[in-house]
Amino acid sequence: MADAKSFARLGSVVHGSIKYNGFCAEGRIAVSALREMFSRALNEFLKEERALIASNAAERAWCGRLAMKLERGIERQHLQGYYADVDYNRKQNGQLKTIKNGNEKVIVIVTDIIVHSRGELAPRDNLVAIEMKKFRRPRAEKALDRERLAILTTPPERNEIYSGDGGVTHPEHVCGYELGVFLEIDPTLMKYSLELFESGSVTGFASGSF
């Protein structure tokens, strides 16, 4: 099973602000709280949906069930106004979500699962972005997912096209997710591995059997 010890624990001090119910006193949601929320949701998913995973159902079916576990976590953390959505492809004013890759090319994106406020709680709209892949999917697809997560977790202040108003309005392209997760599952061997992304870089790994 996924081990919560693989993730940072709650109860620390973040940027000098004491946390409570997953929030810092300054209003920023602590990344450690999001790691804990995801870890618990993953544990529940691997335990409760073992038969679904073993059936080799489509990744979208897996994502839908994991999103349900994340919704539980949102409630437990009292993150009012946030949702776990699957294949959500819209941003402010109903526009398609886009990112800029390393070649400055604008790309329309659909992320497997995101935890966000659907644009209602700027500047902390985007919390968690998750990409899920089966173990035998092509390496090129996995590489694109990793690149997408690195871009999605780039902080707003490092995004050159972000507005200069301190984040009151939304960026032209999507960025600023607090946590990104690349999750790979082998339904034959019943194993998983994952990579955590923060601030545009890989910050942790975990793996196990279920």
JSON list of C-alpha atoms in Angstrom, two decimals:
[
{"chain": "A", "resi": 1, "resn": "MET", "atom": "CA", "xyz": [0.00, 0.00, 0.00]},
{"chain": "A", "resi": 2, "resn": "ALA", "atom": "CA", "xyz": [0.99, 3.63, -0.36]},
{"chain": "A", "resi": 3, "resn": "ASP", "atom": "CA", "xyz": [2.84, 4.77, 2.72]},
{"chain": "A", "resi": 4, "resn": "ALA", "atom": "CA", "xyz": [2.05, 8.21, 4.08]},
{"chain": "A", "resi": 5, "resn": "LYS", "atom": "CA", "xyz": [5.56, 8.28, 5.51]},
{"chain": "A", "resi": 6, "resn": "SER", "atom": "CA", "xyz": [6.77, 8.79, 1.94]},
{"chain": "A", "resi": 7, "resn": "PHE", "atom": "CA", "xyz": [5.24, 12.25, 2.05]},
{"chain": "A", "resi": 8, "resn": "ALA", "atom": "CA", "xyz": [5.93, 15.28, 4.22]},
{"chain": "A", "resi": 9, "resn": "ARG", "atom": "CA", "xyz": [3.84, 15.22, 7.39]},
{"chain": "A", "resi": 10, "resn": "LEU", "atom": "CA", "xyz": [1.41, 17.76, 8.78]},
{"chain": "A", "resi": 11, "resn": "GLY", "atom": "CA", "xyz": [2.33, 19.93, 11.72]},
{"chain": "A", "resi": 12, "resn": "SER", "atom": "CA", "xyz": [5.33, 21.76, 10.33]},
{"chain": "A", "resi": 13, "resn": "VAL", "atom": "CA", "xyz": [5.84, 25.48, 9.92]},
{"chain": "A", "resi": 14, "resn": "VAL", "atom": "CA", "xyz": [5.68, 26.81, 6.37]},
{"chain": "A", "resi": 15, "resn": "HIS", "atom": "CA", "xyz": [7.26, 30.17, 5.50]},
{"chain": "A", "resi": 16, "resn": "GLY", "atom": "CA", "xyz": [6.97, 31.14, 9.17]},
{"chain": "A", "resi": 17, "resn": "SER", "atom": "CA", "xyz": [3.20, 30.73, 9.28]},
{"chain": "A", "resi": 18, "resn": "ILE", "atom": "CA", "xyz": [1.52, 28.22, 11.57]},
{"chain": "A", "resi": 19, "resn": "LYS", "atom": "CA", "xyz": [-0.81, 25.80, 9.80]},
{"chain": "A", "resi": 20, "resn": "TYR", "atom": "CA", "xyz": [-4.29, 24.77, 10.84]},
{"chain": "A", "resi": 21, "resn": "ASN", "atom": "CA", "xyz": [-6.69, 22.50, 8.91]},
{"chain": "A", "resi": 22, "resn": "GLY", "atom": "CA", "xyz": [-4.17, 22.48, 6.07]},
{"chain": "A", "resi": 23, "resn": "PHE", "atom": "CA", "xyz": [-3.93, 26.27, 5.80]},
{"chain": "A", "resi": 24, "resn": "CYS", "atom": "CA", "xyz": [-1.21, 28.71, 6.79]},
{"chain": "A", "resi": 25, "resn": "ALA", "atom": "CA", "xyz": [-2.16, 31.77, 8.78]},
{"chain": "A", "resi": 26, "resn": "GLU", "atom": "CA", "xyz": [-1.40, 33.82, 5.66]},
{"chain": "A", "resi": 27, "resn": "GLY", "atom": "CA", "xyz": [-4.10, 31.91, 3.76]},
{"chain": "A", "resi": 28, "resn": "ARG", "atom": "CA", "xyz": [-1.80, 29.72, 1.69]},
{"chain": "A", "resi": 29, "resn": "ILE", "atom": "CA", "xyz": [-2.54, 26.01, 1.72]},
{"chain": "A", "resi": 30, "resn": "ALA", "atom": "CA", "xyz": [0.49, 24.10, 2.97]},
{"chain": "A", "resi": 31, "resn": "VAL", "atom": "CA", "xyz": [1.97, 21.67, 0.45]},
{"chain": "A", "resi": 32, "resn": "SER", "atom": "CA", "xyz": [2.50, 19.12, 3.23]},
{"chain": "A", "resi": 33, "resn": "ALA", "atom": "CA", "xyz": [-1.26, 19.10, 3.82]},
{"chain": "A", "resi": 34, "resn": "LEU", "atom": "CA", "xyz": [-1.86, 18.43, 0.12]},
{"chain": "A", "resi": 35, "resn": "ARG", "atom": "CA", "xyz": [0.69, 15.61, 0.16]},
{"chain": "A", "resi": 36, "resn": "GLU", "atom": "CA", "xyz": [-1.06, 14.08, 3.15]},
{"chain": "A", "resi": 37, "resn": "MET", "atom": "CA", "xyz": [-4.46, 14.44, 1.47]},
{"chain": "A", "resi": 38, "resn": "PHE", "atom": "CA", "xyz": [-3.20, 12.77, -1.71]},
{"chain": "A", "resi": 39, "resn": "SER", "atom": "CA", "xyz": [-1.43, 9.98, 0.20]},
{"chain": "A", "resi": 40, "resn": "ARG", "atom": "CA", "xyz": [-4.60, 9.05, 2.06]},
{"chain": "A", "resi": 41, "resn": "ALA", "atom": "CA", "xyz": [-6.72, 9.23, -1.10]},
{"chain": "A", "resi": 42, "resn": "LEU", "atom": "CA", "xyz": [-4.24, 6.97, -2.91]},
{"chain": "A", "resi": 43, "resn": "ASN", "atom": "CA", "xyz": [-4.32, 4.44, -0.06]},
{"chain": "A", "resi": 44, "resn": "GLU", "atom": "CA", "xyz": [-8.11, 4.36, -0.21]},
{"chain": "A", "resi": 45, "resn": "PHE", "atom": "CA", "xyz": [-8.10, 4.06, -3.99]},
{"chain": "A", "resi": 46, "resn": "LEU", "atom": "CA", "xyz": [-5.64, 1.15, -4.06]},
{"chain": "A", "resi": 47, "resn": "LYS", "atom": "CA", "xyz": [-7.50, -0.68, -1.29]},
{"chain": "A", "resi": 48, "resn": "GLU", "atom": "CA", "xyz": [-11.10, -0.04, -2.30]},
{"chain": "A", "resi": 49, "resn": "GLU", "atom": "CA", "xyz": [-10.70, -0.24, -6.08]},
{"chain": "A", "resi": 50, "resn": "ARG", "atom": "CA", "xyz": [-8.33, -3.22, -6.29]},
{"chain": "A", "resi": 51, "resn": "ALA", "atom": "CA", "xyz": [-10.79, -5.24, -8.38]},
{"chain": "A", "resi": 52, "resn": "LEU", "atom": "CA", "xyz": [-11.31, -2.35, -10.79]},
{"chain": "A", "resi": 53, "resn": "ILE", "atom": "CA", "xyz": [-7.56, -1.93, -11.23]},
{"chain": "A", "resi": 54, "resn": "ALA", "atom": "CA", "xyz": [-7.03, -5.68, -11.70]},
{"chain": "A", "resi": 55, "resn": "SER", "atom": "CA", "xyz": [-9.67, -5.69, -14.44]},
{"chain": "A", "resi": 56, "resn": "ASN", "atom": "CA", "xyz": [-7.41, -3.39, -16.48]},
{"chain": "A", "resi": 57, "resn": "ALA", "atom": "CA", "xyz": [-10.24, -0.91, -16.94]},
{"chain": "A", "resi": 58, "resn": "ALA", "atom": "CA", "xyz": [-9.54, 2.35, -18.77]},
{"chain": "A", "resi": 59, "resn": "GLU", "atom": "CA", "xyz": [-7.37, 4.94, -17.04]},
{"chain": "A", "resi": 60, "resn": "ARG", "atom": "CA", "xyz": [-10.33, 7.32, -17.10]},
{"chain": "A", "resi": 61, "resn": "ALA", "atom": "CA", "xyz": [-12.30, 4.88, -14.93]},
{"chain": "A", "resi": 62, "resn": "TRP", "atom": "CA", "xyz": [-9.43, 4.75, -12.46]},
{"chain": "A", "resi": 63, "resn": "CYS", "atom": "CA", "xyz": [-9.18, 8.54, -12.44]},
{"chain": "A", "resi": 64, "resn": "GLY", "atom": "CA", "xyz": [-12.86, 8.89, -11.67]},
{"chain": "A", "resi": 65, "resn": "ARG", "atom": "CA", "xyz": [-12.58, 6.68, -8.61]},
{"chain": "A", "resi": 66, "resn": "LEU", "atom": "CA", "xyz": [-9.41, 8.37, -7.35]},
{"chain": "A", "resi": 67, "resn": "ALA", "atom": "CA", "xyz": [-11.12, 11.73, -7.73]},
{"chain": "A", "resi": 68, "resn": "MET", "atom": "CA", "xyz": [-13.88, 10.49, -5.44]},
{"chain": "A", "resi": 69, "resn": "LYS", "atom": "CA", "xyz": [-11.31, 9.67, -2.75]},
{"chain": "A", "resi": 70, "resn": "LEU", "atom": "CA", "xyz": [-9.80, 13.13, -3.18]},
{"chain": "A", "resi": 71, "resn": "GLU", "atom": "CA", "xyz": [-13.23, 14.68, -2.64]},
{"chain": "A", "resi": 72, "resn": "ARG", "atom": "CA", "xyz": [-13.30, 12.92, 0.74]},
{"chain": "A", "resi": 73, "resn": "GLY", "atom": "CA", "xyz": [-9.93, 14.44, 1.52]},
{"chain": "A", "resi": 74, "resn": "ILE", "atom": "CA", "xyz": [-11.13, 17.90, 0.55]},
{"chain": "A", "resi": 75, "resn": "GLU", "atom": "CA", "xyz": [-13.96, 17.53, 3.04]},
{"chain": "A", "resi": 76, "resn": "ARG", "atom": "CA", "xyz": [-11.66, 16.23, 5.77]},
{"chain": "A", "resi": 77, "resn": "GLN", "atom": "CA", "xyz": [-9.28, 19.16, 5.27]},
{"chain": "A", "resi": 78, "resn": "HIS", "atom": "CA", "xyz": [-12.21, 21.63, 5.29]},
{"chain": "A", "resi": 79, "resn": "LEU", "atom": "CA", "xyz": [-11.11, 23.04, 1.94]},
{"chain": "A", "resi": 80, "resn": "GLN", "atom": "CA", "xyz": [-14.36, 24.78, 1.20]},
{"chain": "A", "resi": 81, "resn": "GLY", "atom": "CA", "xyz": [-14.81, 25.84, -2.41]},
{"chain": "A", "resi": 82, "resn": "TYR", "atom": "CA", "xyz": [-12.45, 23.24, -3.88]},
{"chain": "A", "resi": 83, "resn": "TYR", "atom": "CA", "xyz": [-13.26, 20.27, -6.12]},
{"chain": "A", "resi": 84, "resn": "ALA", "atom": "CA", "xyz": [-11.56, 17.20, -7.61]},
{"chain": "A", "resi": 85, "resn": "ASP", "atom": "CA", "xyz": [-12.39, 17.18, -11.34]},
{"chain": "A", "resi": 86, "resn": "VAL", "atom": "CA", "xyz": [-11.48, 14.67, -14.04]},
{"chain": "A", "resi": 87, "resn": "ASP", "atom": "CA", "xyz": [-10.51, 15.81, -17.56]},
{"chain": "A", "resi": 88, "resn": "TYR", "atom": "CA", "xyz": [-11.31, 19.44, -16.73]},
{"chain": "A", "resi": 89, "resn": "ASN", "atom": "CA", "xyz": [-10.26, 21.57, -19.70]},
{"chain": "A", "resi": 90, "resn": "ARG", "atom": "CA", "xyz": [-11.62, 25.05, -18.99]},
{"chain": "A", "resi": 91, "resn": "LYS", "atom": "CA", "xyz": [-10.23, 28.15, -17.32]},
{"chain": "A", "resi": 92, "resn": "GLN", "atom": "CA", "xyz": [-11.65, 31.61, -16.68]},
{"chain": "A", "resi": 93, "resn": "ASN", "atom": "CA", "xyz": [-14.62, 32.68, -18.85]},
{"chain": "A", "resi": 94, "resn": "GLY", "atom": "CA", "xyz": [-14.96, 29.16, -20.23]},
{"chain": "A", "resi": 95, "resn": "GLN", "atom": "CA", "xyz": [-11.74, 29.32, -22.27]},
{"chain": "A", "resi": 96, "resn": "LEU", "atom": "CA", "xyz": [-9.70, 26.20, -22.99]},
{"chain": "A", "resi": 97, "resn": "LYS", "atom": "CA", "xyz": [-6.84, 25.54, -20.56]},
{"chain": "A", "resi": 98, "resn": "THR", "atom": "CA", "xyz": [-3.43, 26.21, -22.14]},
{"chain": "A", "resi": 99, "resn": "ILE", "atom": "CA", "xyz": [0.22, 26.04, -21.14]},
{"chain": "A", "resi": 100, "resn": "LYS", "atom": "CA", "xyz": [3.45, 27.21, -22.74]},
{"chain": "A", "resi": 101, "resn": "ASN", "atom": "CA", "xyz": [6.09, 24.54, -23.20]},
{"chain": "A", "resi": 102, "resn": "GLY", "atom": "CA", "xyz": [9.86, 25.02, -23.25]},
{"chain": "A", "resi": 103, "resn": "ASN", "atom": "CA", "xyz": [9.70, 26.00, -26.91]},
{"chain": "A", "resi": 104, "resn": "GLU", "atom": "CA", "xyz": [7.20, 28.79, -26.16]},
{"chain": "A", "resi": 105, "resn": "LYS", "atom": "CA", "xyz": [4.49, 26.83, -27.96]},
{"chain": "A", "resi": 106, "resn": "VAL", "atom": "CA", "xyz": [0.96, 27.29, -26.60]},
{"chain": "A", "resi": 107, "resn": "ILE", "atom": "CA", "xyz": [-0.66, 23.90, -25.97]},
{"chain": "A", "resi": 108, "resn": "VAL", "atom": "CA", "xyz": [-4.27, 23.12, -25.08]},
{"chain": "A", "resi": 109, "resn": "ILE", "atom": "CA", "xyz": [-4.26, 20.73, -22.14]},
{"chain": "A", "resi": 110, "resn": "VAL", "atom": "CA", "xyz": [-6.56, 18.28, -20.39]},
{"chain": "A", "resi": 111, "resn": "THR", "atom": "CA", "xyz": [-5.16, 17.04, -17.09]},
{"chain": "A", "resi": 112, "resn": "ASP", "atom": "CA", "xyz": [-6.35, 13.67, -15.74]},
{"chain": "A", "resi": 113, "resn": "ILE", "atom": "CA", "xyz": [-7.35, 15.01, -12.29]},
{"chain": "A", "resi": 114, "resn": "ILE", "atom": "CA", "xyz": [-7.08, 18.45, -10.76]},
{"chain": "A", "resi": 115, "resn": "VAL", "atom": "CA", "xyz": [-8.01, 19.80, -7.35]},
{"chain": "A", "resi": 116, "resn": "HIS", "atom": "CA", "xyz": [-8.99, 23.44, -7.80]},
{"chain": "A", "resi": 117, "resn": "SER", "atom": "CA", "xyz": [-11.62, 26.06, -7.08]},
{"chain": "A", "resi": 118, "resn": "ARG", "atom": "CA", "xyz": [-12.84, 26.25, -10.68]},
{"chain": "A", "resi": 119, "resn": "GLY", "atom": "CA", "xyz": [-11.46, 29.76, -10.91]},
{"chain": "A", "resi": 120, "resn": "GLU", "atom": "CA", "xyz": [-13.31, 31.14, -7.90]},
{"chain": "A", "resi": 121, "resn": "LEU", "atom": "CA", "xyz": [-10.52, 31.51, -5.34]},
{"chain": "A", "resi": 122, "resn": "ALA", "atom": "CA", "xyz": [-7.65, 33.37, -7.02]},
{"chain": "A", "resi": 123, "resn": "PRO", "atom": "CA", "xyz": [-4.75, 33.46, -6.35]},
{"chain": "A", "resi": 124, "resn": "ARG", "atom": "CA", "xyz": [-5.01, 29.99, -4.74]},
{"chain": "A", "resi": 125, "resn": "ASP", "atom": "CA", "xyz": [-7.22, 28.47, -7.41]},
{"chain": "A", "resi": 126, "resn": "ASN", "atom": "CA", "xyz": [-4.96, 25.55, -8.36]},
{"chain": "A", "resi": 127, "resn": "LEU", "atom": "CA", "xyz": [-3.90, 23.01, -5.74]},
{"chain": "A", "resi": 128, "resn": "VAL", "atom": "CA", "xyz": [-3.11, 19.56, -7.16]},
{"chain": "A", "resi": 129, "resn": "ALA", "atom": "CA", "xyz": [-2.58, 18.26, -10.71]},
{"chain": "A", "resi": 130, "resn": "ILE", "atom": "CA", "xyz": [-2.41, 14.49, -11.28]},
{"chain": "A", "resi": 131, "resn": "GLU", "atom": "CA", "xyz": [-1.46, 12.52, -14.37]},
{"chain": "A", "resi": 132, "resn": "MET", "atom": "CA", "xyz": [-2.06, 8.76, -14.28]},
{"chain": "A", "resi": 133, "resn": "LYS", "atom": "CA", "xyz": [-0.63, 6.18, -16.65]},
{"chain": "A", "resi": 134, "resn": "LYS", "atom": "CA", "xyz": [-0.67, 2.41, -16.95]},
{"chain": "A", "resi": 135, "resn": "PHE", "atom": "CA", "xyz": [2.77, 0.84, -16.72]},
{"chain": "A", "resi": 136, "resn": "ARG", "atom": "CA", "xyz": [2.80, -0.34, -20.34]},
{"chain": "A", "resi": 137, "resn": "ARG", "atom": "CA", "xyz": [1.90, 3.00, -21.91]},
{"chain": "A", "resi": 138, "resn": "PRO", "atom": "CA", "xyz": [4.52, 4.43, -24.32]},
{"chain": "A", "resi": 139, "resn": "ARG", "atom": "CA", "xyz": [7.45, 6.27, -22.76]},
{"chain": "A", "resi": 140, "resn": "ALA", "atom": "CA", "xyz": [6.78, 9.29, -24.96]},
{"chain": "A", "resi": 141, "resn": "GLU", "atom": "CA", "xyz": [3.31, 9.72, -23.43]},
{"chain": "A", "resi": 142, "resn": "LYS", "atom": "CA", "xyz": [4.77, 9.52, -19.94]},
{"chain": "A", "resi": 143, "resn": "ALA", "atom": "CA", "xyz": [7.43, 12.08, -20.82]},
{"chain": "A", "resi": 144, "resn": "LEU", "atom": "CA", "xyz": [4.76, 14.51, -22.00]},
{"chain": "A", "resi": 145, "resn": "ASP", "atom": "CA", "xyz": [2.84, 14.03, -18.74]},
{"chain": "A", "resi": 146, "resn": "ARG", "atom": "CA", "xyz": [5.96, 14.81, -16.72]},
{"chain": "A", "resi": 147, "resn": "GLU", "atom": "CA", "xyz": [6.67, 17.90, -18.81]},
{"chain": "A", "resi": 148, "resn": "ARG", "atom": "CA", "xyz": [3.09, 19.06, -18.33]},
{"chain": "A", "resi": 149, "resn": "LEU", "atom": "CA", "xyz": [3.32, 18.66, -14.54]},
{"chain": "A", "resi": 150, "resn": "ALA", "atom": "CA", "xyz": [6.58, 20.60, -14.41]},
{"chain": "A", "resi": 151, "resn": "ILE", "atom": "CA", "xyz": [4.91, 23.47, -16.25]},
{"chain": "A", "resi": 152, "resn": "LEU", "atom": "CA", "xyz": [1.69, 23.30, -14.25]},
{"chain": "A", "resi": 153, "resn": "THR", "atom": "CA", "xyz": [3.58, 23.53, -10.94]},
{"chain": "A", "resi": 154, "resn": "THR", "atom": "CA", "xyz": [5.71, 26.49, -12.02]},
{"chain": "A", "resi": 155, "resn": "PRO", "atom": "CA", "xyz": [5.03, 29.28, -9.47]},
{"chain": "A", "resi": 156, "resn": "PRO", "atom": "CA", "xyz": [3.11, 32.31, -10.77]},
{"chain": "A", "resi": 157, "resn": "GLU", "atom": "CA", "xyz": [5.98, 34.67, -9.99]},
{"chain": "A", "resi": 158, "resn": "ARG", "atom": "CA", "xyz": [8.19, 32.69, -12.39]},
{"chain": "A", "resi": 159, "resn": "ASN", "atom": "CA", "xyz": [5.61, 32.77, -15.17]},
{"chain": "A", "resi": 160, "resn": "GLU", "atom": "CA", "xyz": [6.40, 35.69, -17.43]},
{"chain": "A", "resi": 161, "resn": "ILE", "atom": "CA", "xyz": [2.86, 36.10, -18.68]},
{"chain": "A", "resi": 162, "resn": "TYR", "atom": "CA", "xyz": [1.26, 36.16, -15.23]},
{"chain": "A", "resi": 163, "resn": "SER", "atom": "CA", "xyz": [-0.49, 39.39, -14.32]},
{"chain": "A", "resi": 164, "resn": "GLY", "atom": "CA", "xyz": [1.43, 41.88, -12.22]},
{"chain": "A", "resi": 165, "resn": "ASP", "atom": "CA", "xyz": [-1.33, 42.47, -9.70]},
{"chain": "A", "resi": 166, "resn": "GLY", "atom": "CA", "xyz": [-0.19, 39.93, -7.11]},
{"chain": "A", "resi": 167, "resn": "GLY", "atom": "CA", "xyz": [-2.39, 37.16, -8.47]},
{"chain": "A", "resi": 168, "resn": "VAL", "atom": "CA", "xyz": [-5.78, 38.88, -8.13]},
{"chain": "A", "resi": 169, "resn": "THR", "atom": "CA", "xyz": [-6.54, 37.93, -11.73]},
{"chain": "A", "resi": 170, "resn": "HIS", "atom": "CA", "xyz": [-5.71, 34.68, -13.51]},
{"chain": "A", "resi": 171, "resn": "PRO", "atom": "CA", "xyz": [-2.71, 34.03, -15.76]},
{"chain": "A", "resi": 172, "resn": "GLU", "atom": "CA", "xyz": [-3.15, 33.70, -19.49]},
{"chain": "A", "resi": 173, "resn": "HIS", "atom": "CA", "xyz": [-1.76, 30.16, -19.32]},
{"chain": "A", "resi": 174, "resn": "VAL", "atom": "CA", "xyz": [-2.22, 27.67, -16.51]},
{"chain": "A", "resi": 175, "resn": "CYS", "atom": "CA", "xyz": [0.46, 27.51, -13.78]},
{"chain": "A", "resi": 176, "resn": "GLY", "atom": "CA", "xyz": [0.86, 27.74, -10.04]},
{"chain": "A", "resi": 177, "resn": "TYR", "atom": "CA", "xyz": [-0.35, 24.31, -8.92]},
{"chain": "A", "resi": 178, "resn": "GLU", "atom": "CA", "xyz": [1.00, 23.66, -5.43]},
{"chain": "A", "resi": 179, "resn": "LEU", "atom": "CA", "xyz": [1.56, 19.95, -6.06]},
{"chain": "A", "resi": 180, "resn": "GLY", "atom": "CA", "xyz": [1.86, 17.74, -9.13]},
{"chain": "A", "resi": 181, "resn": "VAL", "atom": "CA", "xyz": [1.74, 13.94, -9.11]},
{"chain": "A", "resi": 182, "resn": "PHE", "atom": "CA", "xyz": [2.74, 11.53, -11.86]},
{"chain": "A", "resi": 183, "resn": "LEU", "atom": "CA", "xyz": [1.17, 8.19, -10.91]},
{"chain": "A", "resi": 184, "resn": "GLU", "atom": "CA", "xyz": [2.01, 4.97, -12.75]},
{"chain": "A", "resi": 185, "resn": "ILE", "atom": "CA", "xyz": [0.11, 1.74, -12.05]},
{"chain": "A", "resi": 186, "resn": "ASP", "atom": "CA", "xyz": [0.82, -1.83, -13.13]},
{"chain": "A", "resi": 187, "resn": "PRO", "atom": "CA", "xyz": [-2.52, -3.73, -13.02]},
{"chain": "A", "resi": 188, "resn": "THR", "atom": "CA", "xyz": [-0.80, -7.06, -13.66]},
{"chain": "A", "resi": 189, "resn": "LEU", "atom": "CA", "xyz": [1.76, -6.98, -10.86]},
{"chain": "A", "resi": 190, "resn": "MET", "atom": "CA", "xyz": [-0.43, -4.69, -8.72]},
{"chain": "A", "resi": 191, "resn": "LYS", "atom": "CA", "xyz": [2.34, -2.19, -8.17]},
{"chain": "A", "resi": 192, "resn": "TYR", "atom": "CA", "xyz": [2.51, 1.60, -8.35]},
{"chain": "A", "resi": 193, "resn": "SER", "atom": "CA", "xyz": [5.15, 4.28, -8.53]},
{"chain": "A", "resi": 194, "resn": "LEU", "atom": "CA", "xyz": [4.81, 8.04, -8.33]},
{"chain": "A", "resi": 195, "resn": "GLU", "atom": "CA", "xyz": [6.77, 11.24, -8.66]},
{"chain": "A", "resi": 196, "resn": "LEU", "atom": "CA", "xyz": [5.94, 14.48, -6.86]},
{"chain": "A", "resi": 197, "resn": "PHE", "atom": "CA", "xyz": [6.38, 17.85, -8.55]},
{"chain": "A", "resi": 198, "resn": "GLU", "atom": "CA", "xyz": [6.66, 21.20, -6.78]},
{"chain": "A", "resi": 199, "resn": "SER", "atom": "CA", "xyz": [7.79, 24.56, -8.15]},
{"chain": "A", "resi": 200, "resn": "GLY", "atom": "CA", "xyz": [8.44, 23.06, -11.55]},
{"chain": "A", "resi": 201, "resn": "SER", "atom": "CA", "xyz": [10.74, 20.24, -10.39]},
{"chain": "A", "resi": 202, "resn": "VAL", "atom": "CA", "xyz": [10.57, 16.66, -9.14]},
{"chain": "A", "resi": 203, "resn": "THR", "atom": "CA", "xyz": [10.78, 16.70, -5.34]},
{"chain": "A", "resi": 204, "resn": "GLY", "atom": "CA", "xyz": [10.01, 13.12, -4.31]},
{"chain": "A", "resi": 205, "resn": "PHE", "atom": "CA", "xyz": [9.36, 9.53, -5.28]},
{"chain": "A", "resi": 206, "resn": "ALA", "atom": "CA", "xyz": [7.36, 6.65, -3.82]},
{"chain": "A", "resi": 207, "resn": "SER", "atom": "CA", "xyz": [6.51, 3.12, -4.90]},
{"chain": "A", "resi": 208, "resn": "GLY", "atom": "CA", "xyz": [4.93, -0.02, -3.55]},
{"chain": "A", "resi": 209, "resn": "SER", "atom": "CA", "xyz": [2.60, -2.99, -4.00]},
{"chain": "A", "resi": 210, "resn": "PHE", "atom": "CA", "xyz": [-1.11, -3.31, -3.22]}
]
